[in-house]
mmCIF file of C-alpha atoms in Angstrom:
data_model
loop_
_atom_site.group_PDB
_atom_site.id
_atom_site.type_symbol
_atom_site.label_atom_id
_atom_site.label_comp_id
_atom_site.label_asym_id
_atom_site.label_seq_id
_atom_site.Cartn_x
_atom_site.Cartn_y
_atom_site.Cartn_z
ATOM 1 C CA UNK R 1 -9.365 -1.047 -13.150
ATOM 2 C CA UNK R 2 -8.932 -4.446 -11.492
ATOM 3 C CA UNK R 3 -5.484 -6.033 -11.728
ATOM 4 C CA UNK R 4 -5.212 -9.815 -12.094
ATOM 5 C CA UNK R 5 -2.748 -11.538 -9.764
ATOM 6 C CA UNK R 6 -0.890 -14.311 -11.586
ATOM 7 C CA UNK R 7 -0.248 -17.519 -9.602
ATOM 8 C CA UNK R 8 3.258 -17.770 -8.171
ATOM 9 C CA UNK R 9 5.056 -20.252 -5.928
ATOM 10 C CA UNK R 10 4.936 -19.337 -2.221
ATOM 11 C CA UNK R 11 8.018 -18.773 -0.107
ATOM 12 C CA UNK R 12 9.442 -21.818 1.671
ATOM 13 C CA UNK R 13 10.416 -21.759 5.350
ATOM 14 C CA UNK R 14 14.072 -22.148 6.301
ATOM 15 C CA UNK R 15 15.879 -21.555 9.575
ATOM 16 C CA UNK R 16 18.602 -19.624 7.748
ATOM 17 C CA UNK R 17 18.069 -15.879 7.182
ATOM 18 C CA UNK R 18 17.153 -14.948 3.622
ATOM 19 C CA UNK R 19 18.696 -11.467 3.397
ATOM 20 C CA UNK R 20 20.073 -9.397 6.289
ATOM 21 C CA UNK R 21 20.483 -5.692 6.983
ATOM 22 C CA UNK R 22 21.858 -3.939 10.058
ATOM 23 C CA UNK R 23 19.627 -1.454 11.881
ATOM 24 C CA UNK R 24 21.532 1.173 13.848
ATOM 25 C CA UNK R 25 18.716 3.651 14.404
ATOM 26 C CA UNK R 26 17.588 2.797 17.945
ATOM 27 C CA UNK R 27 19.571 4.359 20.780
ATOM 28 C CA UNK R 28 18.993 1.477 23.220
ATOM 29 C CA UNK R 29 20.453 -1.110 20.864
ATOM 30 C CA UNK R 30 22.737 -0.636 17.872
ATOM 31 C CA UNK R 31 23.870 -3.137 15.303
ATOM 32 C CA UNK R 32 20.618 -5.129 15.165
ATOM 33 C CA UNK R 33 20.454 -7.805 12.481
ATOM 34 C CA UNK R 34 17.239 -7.698 10.466
ATOM 35 C CA UNK R 35 16.083 -10.548 8.251
ATOM 36 C CA UNK R 36 13.986 -9.855 5.167
ATOM 37 C CA UNK R 37 12.719 -11.429 1.969
ATOM 38 C CA UNK R 38 13.010 -9.600 -1.333
ATOM 39 C CA UNK R 39 11.734 -10.303 -4.836
ATOM 40 C CA UNK R 40 11.002 -8.403 -8.039
ATOM 41 C CA UNK R 41 12.867 -5.990 -10.321
ATOM 42 C CA UNK R 42 15.382 -3.812 -8.454
ATOM 43 C CA UNK R 43 14.235 -0.515 -9.925
ATOM 44 C CA UNK R 44 10.507 -1.223 -9.649
ATOM 45 C CA UNK R 45 8.011 0.427 -7.298
ATOM 46 C CA UNK R 46 8.863 -0.686 -3.702
ATOM 47 C CA UNK R 47 6.281 -2.633 -1.708
ATOM 48 C CA UNK R 48 6.993 -3.150 2.020
ATOM 49 C CA UNK R 49 5.089 -5.883 3.898
ATOM 50 C CA UNK R 50 5.023 -5.832 7.730
ATOM 51 C CA UNK R 51 3.919 -8.863 9.767
ATOM 52 C CA UNK R 52 1.917 -9.065 12.977
ATOM 53 C CA UNK R 53 2.568 -10.194 16.558
ATOM 54 C CA UNK R 54 4.471 -13.469 16.938
ATOM 55 C CA UNK R 55 4.951 -13.866 13.192
ATOM 56 C CA UNK R 56 7.625 -12.840 10.695
ATOM 57 C CA UNK R 57 8.075 -11.757 7.112
ATOM 58 C CA UNK R 58 7.403 -15.373 6.177
ATOM 59 C CA UNK R 59 3.726 -14.772 7.030
ATOM 60 C CA UNK R 60 3.576 -13.021 3.642
ATOM 61 C CA UNK R 61 4.693 -16.286 1.982
ATOM 62 C CA UNK R 62 1.692 -16.362 -0.360
ATOM 63 C CA UNK R 63 1.960 -12.695 -1.354
ATOM 64 C CA UNK R 64 5.626 -11.795 -1.953
ATOM 65 C CA UNK R 65 6.133 -13.603 -5.252
ATOM 66 C CA UNK R 66 2.682 -12.701 -6.573
ATOM 67 C CA UNK R 67 3.282 -8.980 -6.044
ATOM 68 C CA UNK R 68 6.807 -9.316 -7.441
ATOM 69 C CA UNK R 69 5.440 -11.155 -10.479
ATOM 70 C CA UNK R 70 3.181 -8.162 -11.117
ATOM 71 C CA UNK R 71 6.284 -5.970 -11.431
ATOM 72 C CA UNK R 72 6.908 -4.632 -7.908
ATOM 73 C CA UNK R 73 10.052 -4.708 -5.786
ATOM 74 C CA UNK R 74 8.693 -6.507 -2.731
ATOM 75 C CA UNK R 75 10.237 -6.609 0.742
ATOM 76 C CA UNK R 76 8.842 -8.640 3.668
ATOM 77 C CA UNK R 77 10.684 -7.657 6.835
ATOM 78 C CA UNK R 78 11.118 -9.367 10.229
ATOM 79 C CA UNK R 79 10.535 -6.737 12.903
ATOM 80 C CA UNK R 80 13.115 -6.510 15.688
ATOM 81 C CA UNK R 81 12.121 -8.973 18.416
ATOM 82 C CA UNK R 82 10.462 -11.353 15.950
ATOM 83 C CA UNK R 83 11.317 -13.932 13.327
ATOM 84 C CA UNK R 84 15.002 -14.224 12.448
ATOM 85 C CA UNK R 85 15.797 -10.629 13.399
ATOM 86 C CA UNK R 86 17.719 -9.687 16.558
ATOM 87 C CA UNK R 87 15.868 -9.920 19.866
ATOM 88 C CA UNK R 88 17.631 -7.499 22.214
ATOM 89 C CA UNK R 89 16.549 -7.237 25.854
ATOM 90 C CA UNK R 90 15.194 -3.686 25.726
ATOM 91 C CA UNK R 91 11.971 -1.903 26.687
ATOM 92 C CA UNK R 92 10.099 -2.413 23.434
ATOM 93 C CA UNK R 93 8.296 0.677 22.217
ATOM 94 C CA UNK R 94 6.193 0.532 19.062
ATOM 95 C CA UNK R 95 8.328 3.381 17.729
ATOM 96 C CA UNK R 96 11.267 0.995 17.290
ATOM 97 C CA UNK R 97 9.344 -0.856 14.571
ATOM 98 C CA UNK R 98 8.240 2.391 12.910
ATOM 99 C CA UNK R 99 11.800 3.702 12.846
ATOM 100 C CA UNK R 100 13.196 0.335 11.793
ATOM 101 C CA UNK R 101 10.907 0.325 8.762
ATOM 102 C CA UNK R 102 11.745 3.945 7.942
ATOM 103 C CA UNK R 103 15.486 3.236 8.040
ATOM 104 C CA UNK R 104 14.966 0.097 5.942
ATOM 105 C CA UNK R 105 13.076 2.035 3.288
ATOM 106 C CA UNK R 106 15.859 4.606 3.092
ATOM 107 C CA UNK R 107 18.864 2.318 3.270
ATOM 108 C CA UNK R 108 17.646 -0.795 1.446
ATOM 109 C CA UNK R 109 14.710 0.240 -0.744
ATOM 110 C CA UNK R 110 16.224 3.603 -1.743
ATOM 111 C CA UNK R 111 13.170 5.608 -0.675
ATOM 112 C CA UNK R 112 13.323 9.305 0.088
ATOM 113 C CA UNK R 113 15.924 9.933 -2.601
ATOM 114 C CA UNK R 114 14.521 11.558 -5.700
ATOM 115 C CA UNK R 115 10.970 11.281 -4.415
ATOM 116 C CA UNK R 116 10.961 7.467 -4.406
ATOM 117 C CA UNK R 117 8.222 6.164 -2.087
ATOM 118 C CA UNK R 118 6.955 2.746 -1.022
ATOM 119 C CA UNK R 119 3.528 1.199 -0.790
ATOM 120 C CA UNK R 120 3.372 -0.158 2.771
ATOM 121 C CA UNK R 121 1.055 -2.944 3.934
ATOM 122 C CA UNK R 122 0.868 -4.329 7.458
ATOM 123 C CA UNK R 123 -1.145 -6.949 9.314
ATOM 124 C CA UNK R 124 -2.162 -6.677 13.008
ATOM 125 C CA UNK R 125 0.649 -4.793 14.811
ATOM 126 C CA UNK R 126 2.176 -4.484 11.372
ATOM 127 C CA UNK R 127 -0.918 -2.542 10.346
ATOM 128 C CA UNK R 128 -0.383 -0.223 13.304
ATOM 129 C CA UNK R 129 3.298 0.115 12.349
ATOM 130 C CA UNK R 130 2.328 0.958 8.768
ATOM 131 C CA UNK R 131 -0.009 3.721 9.980
ATOM 132 C CA UNK R 132 2.681 5.114 12.284
ATOM 133 C CA UNK R 133 5.225 5.001 9.468
ATOM 134 C CA UNK R 134 2.926 6.873 7.107
ATOM 135 C CA UNK R 135 2.022 9.466 9.737
ATOM 136 C CA UNK R 136 5.624 10.189 10.763
ATOM 137 C CA UNK R 137 7.424 9.736 7.430
ATOM 138 C CA UNK R 138 5.199 10.917 4.561
ATOM 139 C CA UNK R 139 8.301 11.366 2.401
ATOM 140 C CA UNK R 140 8.770 7.580 2.363
ATOM 141 C CA UNK R 141 5.201 6.332 1.825
ATOM 142 C CA UNK R 142 3.042 6.425 -1.279
ATOM 143 C CA UNK R 143 0.084 4.598 0.248
ATOM 144 C CA UNK R 144 -0.752 2.625 3.395
ATOM 145 C CA UNK R 145 -2.682 -0.649 3.586
ATOM 146 C CA UNK R 146 -3.862 -1.877 6.989
ATOM 147 C CA UNK R 147 -4.925 -5.517 7.134
ATOM 148 C CA UNK R 148 -6.865 -5.918 10.393
ATOM 149 C CA UNK R 149 -4.526 -3.398 11.985
ATOM 150 C CA UNK R 150 -4.179 -3.475 15.761
ATOM 151 C CA UNK R 151 -4.114 -0.516 18.143
ATOM 152 C CA UNK R 152 -6.367 1.455 20.446
ATOM 153 C CA UNK R 153 -8.588 4.423 19.663
ATOM 154 C CA UNK R 154 -8.781 7.602 21.718
ATOM 155 C CA UNK R 155 -11.172 7.289 24.682
ATOM 156 C CA UNK R 156 -14.454 9.211 24.575
ATOM 157 C CA UNK R 157 -14.394 12.625 26.307
ATOM 158 C CA UNK R 158 -15.899 11.374 29.579
ATOM 159 C CA UNK R 159 -13.361 8.556 29.809
ATOM 160 C CA UNK R 160 -10.507 10.928 28.988
ATOM 161 C CA UNK R 161 -11.661 13.254 31.765
ATOM 162 C CA UNK R 162 -11.801 10.393 34.260
ATOM 163 C CA UNK R 163 -8.258 9.341 33.343
ATOM 164 C CA UNK R 164 -7.085 12.946 33.697
ATOM 165 C CA UNK R 165 -8.541 13.160 37.217
ATOM 166 C CA UNK R 166 -6.915 9.877 38.216
ATOM 167 C CA UNK R 167 -3.553 11.076 36.944
ATOM 168 C CA UNK R 168 -3.913 14.348 38.875
ATOM 169 C CA UNK R 169 -4.766 12.383 42.036
ATOM 170 C CA UNK R 170 -1.675 10.203 41.598
ATOM 171 C CA UNK R 171 0.500 13.289 41.291
ATOM 172 C CA UNK R 172 -0.749 14.541 44.687
ATOM 173 C CA UNK R 173 -0.015 11.349 46.634
ATOM 174 C CA UNK R 174 1.964 11.455 49.875
ATOM 175 C CA UNK R 175 5.453 9.842 50.015
ATOM 176 C CA UNK R 176 3.990 6.895 51.936
ATOM 177 C CA UNK R 177 1.279 6.374 49.327
ATOM 178 C CA UNK R 178 3.887 6.552 46.554
ATOM 179 C CA UNK R 179 6.001 3.885 48.280
ATOM 180 C CA UNK R 180 2.979 1.624 48.752
ATOM 181 C CA UNK R 181 1.942 2.026 45.127
ATOM 182 C CA UNK R 182 5.496 1.320 43.936
ATOM 183 C CA UNK R 183 5.564 -1.872 46.008
ATOM 184 C CA UNK R 184 2.231 -2.954 44.543
ATOM 185 C CA UNK R 185 3.490 -2.203 41.048
ATOM 186 C CA UNK R 186 6.625 -4.271 41.676
ATOM 187 C CA UNK R 187 4.560 -7.248 42.810
ATOM 188 C CA UNK R 188 2.168 -6.871 39.890
ATOM 189 C CA UNK R 189 5.062 -6.661 37.425
ATOM 190 C CA UNK R 190 6.675 -9.755 38.909
ATOM 191 C CA UNK R 191 3.409 -11.667 38.564
ATOM 192 C CA UNK R 192 2.940 -10.451 34.996
ATOM 193 C CA UNK R 193 6.470 -11.540 34.130
ATOM 194 C CA UNK R 194 5.851 -14.994 35.609
ATOM 195 C CA UNK R 195 2.587 -15.307 33.684
ATOM 196 C CA UNK R 196 4.287 -14.186 30.475
ATOM 197 C CA UNK R 197 7.125 -16.705 30.942
ATOM 198 C CA UNK R 198 4.612 -19.500 31.515
ATOM 199 C CA UNK R 199 2.521 -18.264 28.611
ATOM 200 C CA UNK R 200 5.496 -18.382 26.258
ATOM 201 C CA UNK R 201 6.262 -21.956 27.274
ATOM 202 C CA UNK R 202 2.675 -22.986 26.593
ATOM 203 C CA UNK R 203 2.020 -20.934 23.481
ATOM 204 C CA UNK R 204 5.230 -21.935 21.699
ATOM 205 C CA UNK R 205 4.172 -25.590 21.689
ATOM 206 C CA UNK R 206 3.417 -26.564 18.055
ATOM 207 C CA UNK R 207 -0.013 -28.058 18.767
ATOM 208 C CA UNK R 208 -1.068 -24.986 20.758
ATOM 209 C CA UNK R 209 0.153 -22.639 18.025
ATOM 210 C CA UNK R 210 -1.781 -24.544 15.390
ATOM 211 C CA UNK R 211 -4.887 -24.488 17.596
ATOM 212 C CA UNK R 212 -4.700 -20.707 18.005
ATOM 213 C CA UNK R 213 -3.982 -20.141 14.327
ATOM 214 C CA UNK R 214 -6.970 -22.180 13.269
ATOM 215 C CA UNK R 215 -9.164 -20.100 15.546
ATOM 216 C CA UNK R 216 -8.081 -16.945 13.733
ATOM 217 C CA UNK R 217 -8.257 -18.632 10.301
ATOM 218 C CA UNK R 218 -11.999 -19.344 10.704
ATOM 219 C CA UNK R 219 -12.904 -19.626 7.009
ATOM 220 C CA UNK R 220 -9.982 -21.758 5.764
ATOM 221 C CA UNK R 221 -8.289 -23.251 8.844
ATOM 222 C CA UNK R 222 -6.304 -25.665 6.685
ATOM 223 C CA UNK R 223 -4.195 -22.717 5.494
ATOM 224 C CA UNK R 224 -2.570 -22.632 8.962
ATOM 225 C CA UNK R 225 -0.268 -25.518 8.100
ATOM 226 C CA UNK R 226 2.780 -27.121 9.724
ATOM 227 C CA UNK R 227 5.229 -24.945 7.795
ATOM 228 C CA UNK R 228 3.680 -21.782 9.231
ATOM 229 C CA UNK R 229 3.751 -23.302 12.722
ATOM 230 C CA UNK R 230 7.464 -24.112 12.348
ATOM 231 C CA UNK R 231 8.197 -20.516 11.269
ATOM 232 C CA UNK R 232 6.692 -19.366 14.588
ATOM 233 C CA UNK R 233 8.175 -22.068 16.829
ATOM 234 C CA UNK R 234 11.816 -21.781 15.764
ATOM 235 C CA UNK R 235 12.292 -18.040 16.577
ATOM 236 C CA UNK R 236 10.628 -18.620 19.972
ATOM 237 C CA UNK R 237 13.445 -20.990 20.934
ATOM 238 C CA UNK R 238 16.926 -19.891 21.999
ATOM 239 C CA UNK R 239 18.128 -19.976 18.402
ATOM 240 C CA UNK R 240 21.835 -19.065 18.090
ATOM 241 C CA UNK R 241 22.462 -15.364 17.530
ATOM 242 C CA UNK R 242 18.864 -14.161 17.809
ATOM 243 C CA UNK R 243 18.884 -13.191 21.503
ATOM 244 C CA UNK R 244 21.162 -13.433 24.549
ATOM 245 C CA UNK R 245 21.179 -17.043 25.806
ATOM 246 C CA UNK R 246 18.104 -17.786 27.916
ATOM 247 C CA UNK R 247 16.546 -14.369 27.354
ATOM 248 C CA UNK R 248 13.756 -15.139 24.864
ATOM 249 C CA UNK R 249 11.121 -15.239 27.690
ATOM 250 C CA UNK R 250 12.242 -11.803 28.913
ATOM 251 C CA UNK R 251 12.052 -10.402 25.376
ATOM 252 C CA UNK R 252 8.550 -11.877 25.009
ATOM 253 C CA UNK R 253 7.467 -10.303 28.310
ATOM 254 C CA UNK R 254 8.808 -6.877 27.350
ATOM 255 C CA UNK R 255 7.079 -6.903 23.983
ATOM 256 C CA UNK R 256 3.747 -8.035 25.425
ATOM 257 C CA UNK R 257 3.791 -5.751 28.474
ATOM 258 C CA UNK R 258 4.455 -2.628 26.404
ATOM 259 C CA UNK R 259 2.305 -3.340 23.363
ATOM 260 C CA UNK R 260 -0.660 -5.547 24.298
ATOM 261 C CA UNK R 261 -2.960 -2.529 24.433
ATOM 262 C CA UNK R 262 -1.732 -1.013 21.190
ATOM 263 C CA UNK R 263 0.963 1.543 20.495
ATOM 264 C CA UNK R 264 1.497 4.796 22.312
ATOM 265 C CA UNK R 265 -0.443 6.903 19.799
ATOM 266 C CA UNK R 266 -4.144 6.109 19.199
ATOM 267 C CA UNK R 267 -5.095 4.763 15.787
ATOM 268 C CA UNK R 268 -7.450 7.652 15.078
ATOM 269 C CA UNK R 269 -4.660 10.174 15.709
ATOM 270 C CA UNK R 270 -2.339 8.362 13.290
ATOM 271 C CA UNK R 271 -5.053 8.202 10.630
ATOM 272 C CA UNK R 272 -5.737 11.931 10.998
ATOM 273 C CA UNK R 273 -2.060 12.624 10.225
ATOM 274 C CA UNK R 274 -1.934 10.645 6.978
ATOM 275 C CA UNK R 275 -1.180 12.560 3.807
ATOM 276 C CA UNK R 276 -1.515 9.569 1.482
ATOM 277 C CA UNK R 277 -4.313 7.132 0.530
ATOM 278 C CA UNK R 278 -5.317 4.432 2.993
ATOM 279 C CA UNK R 279 -6.582 0.940 2.184
ATOM 280 C CA UNK R 280 -8.444 -0.956 4.900
ATOM 281 C CA UNK R 281 -8.228 -4.556 3.718
ATOM 282 C CA UNK R 282 -10.228 -6.406 6.340
ATOM 283 C CA UNK R 283 -10.755 -10.044 7.163
ATOM 284 C CA UNK R 284 -14.350 -9.602 8.243
ATOM 285 C CA UNK R 285 -14.465 -12.824 10.313
ATOM 286 C CA UNK R 286 -11.602 -11.761 12.606
ATOM 287 C CA UNK R 287 -12.391 -12.733 16.231
ATOM 288 C CA UNK R 288 -9.708 -10.379 17.584
ATOM 289 C CA UNK R 289 -9.619 -7.130 15.594
ATOM 290 C CA UNK R 290 -13.276 -7.293 14.697
ATOM 291 C CA UNK R 291 -15.063 -5.834 11.694
ATOM 292 C CA UNK R 292 -16.486 -2.993 13.812
ATOM 293 C CA UNK R 293 -12.953 -1.700 14.410
ATOM 294 C CA UNK R 294 -12.438 -1.557 10.668
ATOM 295 C CA UNK R 295 -15.663 0.438 10.463
ATOM 296 C CA UNK R 296 -14.343 2.786 13.142
ATOM 297 C CA UNK R 297 -11.061 3.301 11.301
ATOM 298 C CA UNK R 298 -12.928 3.938 8.051
ATOM 299 C CA UNK R 299 -15.255 6.492 9.663
ATOM 300 C CA UNK R 300 -12.296 8.263 11.226
ATOM 301 C CA UNK R 301 -10.463 8.472 7.892
ATOM 302 C CA UNK R 302 -13.544 9.794 6.108
ATOM 303 C CA UNK R 303 -14.103 12.410 8.812
ATOM 304 C CA UNK R 304 -10.471 13.537 8.507
ATOM 305 C CA UNK R 305 -10.599 13.808 4.732
ATOM 306 C CA UNK R 306 -8.177 10.926 4.165
ATOM 307 C CA UNK R 307 -8.543 9.163 0.806
ATOM 308 C CA UNK R 308 -9.734 5.805 2.175
ATOM 309 C CA UNK R 309 -11.098 2.682 0.566
ATOM 310 C CA UNK R 310 -12.340 -0.531 2.184
ATOM 311 C CA UNK R 311 -11.986 -4.042 0.801
ATOM 312 C CA UNK R 312 -13.738 -6.830 2.703
ATOM 313 C CA UNK R 313 -12.281 -10.337 2.637
ATOM 314 C CA UNK R 314 -13.852 -13.618 3.780
ATOM 315 C CA UNK R 315 -11.124 -14.416 6.306
ATOM 316 C CA UNK R 316 -10.030 -13.900 9.885
ATOM 317 C CA UNK R 317 -7.172 -12.028 11.519
ATOM 318 C CA UNK R 318 -4.490 -12.841 8.922
ATOM 319 C CA UNK R 319 -6.264 -12.471 5.566
ATOM 320 C CA UNK R 320 -3.007 -12.295 3.594
ATOM 321 C CA UNK R 321 -2.317 -15.955 4.436
ATOM 322 C CA UNK R 322 -5.842 -17.322 4.798
ATOM 323 C CA UNK R 323 -7.265 -15.675 1.665
ATOM 324 C CA UNK R 324 -4.181 -14.716 -0.368
ATOM 325 C CA UNK R 325 -5.975 -14.536 -3.700
ATOM 326 C CA UNK R 326 -8.380 -11.834 -2.486
ATOM 327 C CA UNK R 327 -5.642 -9.947 -0.624
ATOM 328 C CA UNK R 328 -3.214 -10.000 -3.545
ATOM 329 C CA UNK R 329 -5.943 -8.671 -5.816
ATOM 330 C CA UNK R 330 -6.833 -5.961 -3.308
ATOM 331 C CA UNK R 331 -3.220 -4.872 -2.909
ATOM 332 C CA UNK R 332 -2.563 -4.850 -6.652
ATOM 333 C CA UNK R 333 -5.743 -2.861 -7.323
ATOM 334 C CA UNK R 334 -4.670 -0.356 -4.671
ATOM 335 C CA UNK R 335 -1.183 -0.105 -6.178
ATOM 336 C CA UNK R 336 -2.648 0.459 -9.640
ATOM 337 C CA UNK R 337 -4.921 3.203 -8.314
ATOM 338 C CA UNK R 338 -1.909 4.865 -6.715
ATOM 339 C CA UNK R 339 -0.059 4.678 -10.027
ATOM 340 C CA UNK R 340 -2.953 6.193 -11.940
ATOM 341 C CA UNK R 341 -3.169 8.921 -9.324
ATOM 342 C CA UNK R 342 0.267 10.181 -10.252
ATOM 343 C CA UNK R 343 2.478 7.864 -8.197
ATOM 344 C CA UNK R 344 6.169 8.028 -9.092
#
């Protein structure tokens, strides 16, 4: 059965946090402030929305109130390092976002207790985070929706063998060779850091952000408006309380250097571990995470026996904001199917 999504007013951008929660579950940094949006009846089915790289919970501005209006308790979270959440200077590992979301579901959404589970939807790295969350914490997740989810797939056998041989050769290096390689790595890291710092300066300029957004909103570029640009620009500045003074470029470098190639666990491995239904809600015109990668994820899920469904949307990398009507309908249909399948 198809569920109609009633029109609702979108969220409005503000520099002040909406709601805050403290995340203490990461050993490298305790007491992290996490911003989130919430709407809908308190006791209703939880719906967690996870944004992508460089964005924030505000990127779900055209979805939160629609899903809440359909009777769900909706949370749109700012991942640590993004939006109005804390930006500690740590070595960012994709697991921090997985564990952040797990702790949030337990402590804020009340999941895990009495069998209460959330429907989790993520875009880009948020899609990867949603998969990782479902794979590691099946007690918290009723269903997973990946909207153009990022991440790498396992290499083919011949490539894996080549990488294994290279790793074995590195392990047998002489002390001199190790020292030379360490020096090269230091120089390369320094250059990467310099490039990242310069890249942040360039990419946080409003006109450049709008230009990039309109490239990845290929069907309806007008949806990438000034309010969205401002929600990206402000957290990239040295906003009070978000990061140590002057350290935003270092935070940016650490996030990019550790996560540009996808998380530590391949997407296909995460999919194979899922014990709940998976929705692949794909903006088929995405120039970054292309349609063929959605096909690959779908084939993997089918081969692993995961209950998977695919919904194609005429949009690019961020379909939830470029084509919110189609995405809201897809998410509500998925939620209704989960309910009919015996969801609590």
